[in-house]
Amino acid sequence: MVVKSASISFLIVMAVASSIEGSSILVSVPFGTKSHKNMYVPLVQELVTRGHNITVITNYMTADFMNLDNVREIVLEQLCLNMSHYPNVFDSLLSSSWNWGNWGLTSQLLRTQSEYPPKVTNVLYDNPKVQQMLAKDTFDLVIASQVLLMSSAPLAWHFKAPLIVFSPNTLFPGMATILGDDEHTSYVPLVFSPYTNMMNLWQRIINTLATNMILVFQQWYEGSIIPSIVKEKGMPCYAELDEIIRNVTVVLTNSHPSFSYPRSLPPQVIEVGGIHCRSPKPLPNNLENFVSGADGFLLFSIGSLQNMEDMPEYLLQSFIRIFSRLPLRVIWQWKGKIRSDLPANVLAIPWLPQQDLLGHPGCRAFITHGGLNSLQEAIYHGVPMLGIPFGIDQFLNLRRAVNDGYALQLQWKEINENTLNTAIQHLLFNKSFSDAAVRLSGLLRDQMETPLERAAFWTEYVIRHNGSVDHLRLGSRELAPYQRSLIDVYLLLILVGITPLVLVLLCFRNCSCSSKNKVTARDVKNKQE
């Protein structure tokens, strides 16, 4: 009897496993920087090893997918970010009197945000491969980026598939509200700001106003612009866009308390920050020979968008002179034409295996723009940082890193030989920075399962249950904003509390008036007598 029960249990387990193996999953990321790939590429690779078939819509071709048989990639090349179309970001930063993230790279990218939602939507649904996919394919699950989610969300309605959303950062404004939570602007800083979770009155005012401006912008596009475009593209009967997004099953965020400010999260939000972090691989021979020839090395990289040749000459010379005096080797990621006057201890290369270098025992410090993925890798491998932000979330990231003690920060307009040398010397020879980096590394690594395992589990969880995750939904999702904020409750309590006082005052008034009338009547009578 026991054997028979065990056999039945085994068959049930195998049936459930086989029901999710070979599922068809659509990952829609039509717009974003190359760094966004760090959030979903590891998940796609993991799901492939579990037998799933993946279709990815992206604006950059992915080299990691080249040798994977059951991954199909639809590349929307028209949506590649070309920084040559923007003003020189160094000029913008150096001429601005502001230090807030809305200037520099942030201001350049957000300046054209009003153009991107309709452009992305048009390019997405006009693509012949996407049109063929819409006509012939079926999917068990749609995973969409929170960046311009409004463009990808109709795909979940079209394929009648559950929708998972992933964020390349923390929750963006609006998603918490959709899930029944509040934006918590009192202690959750806007991703584009340099604020912390301890804001003063003025900062809370700015934080609240800026967050609500973004929410109004999103509602405008979600309510009118994007729906009209999607209807024109052949899906005239699709449900209201906000209703599609409200039915999101799970949200994966690129956050973790070791590097992002903690906040209350609905049960449907799963933190998988550091999902792309991994153990280092051996370096190519040319890099290993270079870094092994000295007592450690320093890594310098400012992301995938900026060309080093765009940097003003006086700034370049500051870096070159300081690097030439270091007793270390320097590996400098150099996009653009590489100079011939670099010091012998400096190796400039257009692409570098950043995680493998950060994980190398000889890596002493990391000079970075402060992008979230770079920051996660530095923490994971326990490397102190010097951050020089351009914009977007980098001011926020580096403010937290400085407060946690493993980083220093400079503004681009503060850089000269003196400030640069002082910062680098502190990082290299003040042990507190490396100690703090190692401590944060321990916090990030100390988890019950890896972020990748957690993301894969919840992805398959949604597939196993056909998107039925109502048990995770907050009851507040069914309440109006004034009900969530308990405005009706407080008004009623105030009314109940004030009513007796008003009645007492009216009684006193009436009594006073009666007394006055009696006195007046008596006075009149006395006068008449």
Short mmCIF file of N, CA and C in Angstrom, two decimals, residues 27-37 40 56-62 65 73-82 116 119-120 123-124 127 145 147-148 166 305:
data_model
loop_
_atom_site.label_atom_id
_atom_site.label_comp_id
_atom_site.label_asym_id
_atom_site.label_seq_id
_atom_site.Cartn_x
_atom_site.Cartn_y
_atom_site.Cartn_z
N VAL A 27 9.49 37.14 -23.81
CA VAL A 27 10.13 38.19 -23.02
C VAL A 27 10.17 39.45 -23.88
N SER A 28 9.46 40.48 -23.48
CA SER A 28 9.36 41.71 -24.28
C SER A 28 10.11 42.84 -23.60
N VAL A 29 11.24 43.22 -24.21
CA VAL A 29 12.04 44.35 -23.73
C VAL A 29 12.40 45.20 -24.94
N PRO A 30 11.41 45.88 -25.54
CA PRO A 30 11.67 46.59 -26.80
C PRO A 30 12.54 47.83 -26.64
N PHE A 31 12.69 48.31 -25.41
CA PHE A 31 13.46 49.54 -25.21
C PHE A 31 14.22 49.48 -23.90
N GLY A 32 15.46 49.95 -23.92
CA GLY A 32 16.28 50.00 -22.71
C GLY A 32 17.75 50.03 -23.08
N THR A 33 18.59 50.29 -22.10
CA THR A 33 20.03 50.27 -22.34
C THR A 33 20.53 48.83 -22.30
N LYS A 34 21.77 48.64 -22.72
CA LYS A 34 22.35 47.29 -22.70
C LYS A 34 22.44 46.74 -21.28
N SER A 35 22.53 47.62 -20.31
CA SER A 35 22.64 47.15 -18.92
C SER A 35 21.36 46.44 -18.47
N HIS A 36 20.23 46.73 -19.12
CA HIS A 36 18.98 46.06 -18.73
C HIS A 36 19.06 44.55 -19.01
N LYS A 37 19.94 44.17 -19.93
CA LYS A 37 20.07 42.74 -20.25
C LYS A 37 20.54 41.93 -19.05
N TYR A 40 17.52 40.22 -17.37
CA TYR A 40 16.73 39.12 -17.93
C TYR A 40 17.54 38.05 -18.67
N VAL A 56 12.50 36.39 -27.39
CA VAL A 56 12.90 37.66 -26.77
C VAL A 56 12.78 38.78 -27.78
N ILE A 57 12.04 39.83 -27.42
CA ILE A 57 11.98 41.05 -28.23
C ILE A 57 12.87 42.08 -27.55
N THR A 58 13.86 42.58 -28.26
CA THR A 58 14.84 43.49 -27.66
C THR A 58 15.32 44.49 -28.70
N ASN A 59 16.02 45.51 -28.24
CA ASN A 59 16.57 46.50 -29.17
C ASN A 59 18.07 46.32 -29.39
N TYR A 60 18.67 45.31 -28.76
CA TYR A 60 20.08 44.99 -28.98
C TYR A 60 20.23 43.49 -29.14
N MET A 61 21.01 43.06 -30.10
CA MET A 61 21.27 41.63 -30.25
C MET A 61 22.06 41.14 -29.05
N THR A 62 21.76 39.92 -28.62
CA THR A 62 22.38 39.35 -27.41
C THR A 62 23.34 38.24 -27.78
N PHE A 65 22.86 34.62 -26.49
CA PHE A 65 21.81 33.77 -27.03
C PHE A 65 22.21 33.09 -28.34
N GLU A 73 15.30 35.42 -31.05
CA GLU A 73 15.44 36.83 -30.71
C GLU A 73 14.93 37.69 -31.86
N ILE A 74 14.04 38.63 -31.53
CA ILE A 74 13.55 39.61 -32.50
C ILE A 74 14.15 40.96 -32.10
N VAL A 75 15.04 41.47 -32.95
CA VAL A 75 15.79 42.68 -32.61
C VAL A 75 15.17 43.88 -33.32
N LEU A 76 14.77 44.88 -32.54
CA LEU A 76 14.21 46.12 -33.08
C LEU A 76 15.34 47.15 -33.13
N GLU A 77 16.11 47.10 -34.20
CA GLU A 77 17.32 47.93 -34.29
C GLU A 77 17.00 49.42 -34.28
N GLN A 78 15.79 49.80 -34.72
CA GLN A 78 15.44 51.22 -34.75
C GLN A 78 15.39 51.83 -33.36
N LEU A 79 15.30 50.98 -32.35
CA LEU A 79 15.17 51.47 -30.98
C LEU A 79 16.47 51.44 -30.20
N CYS A 80 17.60 51.14 -30.88
CA CYS A 80 18.90 51.20 -30.21
C CYS A 80 19.17 52.63 -29.75
N LEU A 81 19.72 52.76 -28.54
CA LEU A 81 20.06 54.09 -28.04
C LEU A 81 21.37 54.54 -28.66
N ASN A 82 21.33 55.63 -29.39
CA ASN A 82 22.52 56.18 -30.04
C ASN A 82 22.85 57.52 -29.38
N TYR A 116 9.25 58.64 -26.76
CA TYR A 116 9.54 57.21 -26.78
C TYR A 116 8.32 56.30 -26.68
N LYS A 119 6.76 55.98 -30.06
CA LYS A 119 7.74 55.45 -31.01
C LYS A 119 7.98 53.96 -30.78
N VAL A 120 8.17 53.59 -29.52
CA VAL A 120 8.42 52.18 -29.19
C VAL A 120 7.21 51.33 -29.58
N VAL A 123 7.05 50.99 -33.47
CA VAL A 123 8.10 50.12 -33.99
C VAL A 123 7.83 48.67 -33.61
N LEU A 124 7.36 48.44 -32.39
CA LEU A 124 7.11 47.09 -31.90
C LEU A 124 6.05 46.39 -32.76
N ASN A 127 6.81 45.78 -36.70
CA ASN A 127 7.87 44.86 -37.09
C ASN A 127 7.26 43.60 -37.72
N SER A 145 9.33 44.16 -19.48
CA SER A 145 10.08 45.13 -18.70
C SER A 145 9.14 46.22 -18.20
N VAL A 147 10.06 49.17 -17.91
CA VAL A 147 10.36 50.35 -18.72
C VAL A 147 9.42 50.36 -19.93
N LEU A 148 8.57 51.36 -20.03
CA LEU A 148 7.55 51.46 -21.08
C LEU A 148 6.69 50.20 -21.12
N PHE A 166 9.26 42.70 -14.88
CA PHE A 166 10.54 42.84 -14.18
C PHE A 166 11.00 44.28 -14.27
N LEU A 305 27.44 53.45 -22.55
CA LEU A 305 26.89 54.52 -23.39
C LEU A 305 27.91 55.59 -23.77
#
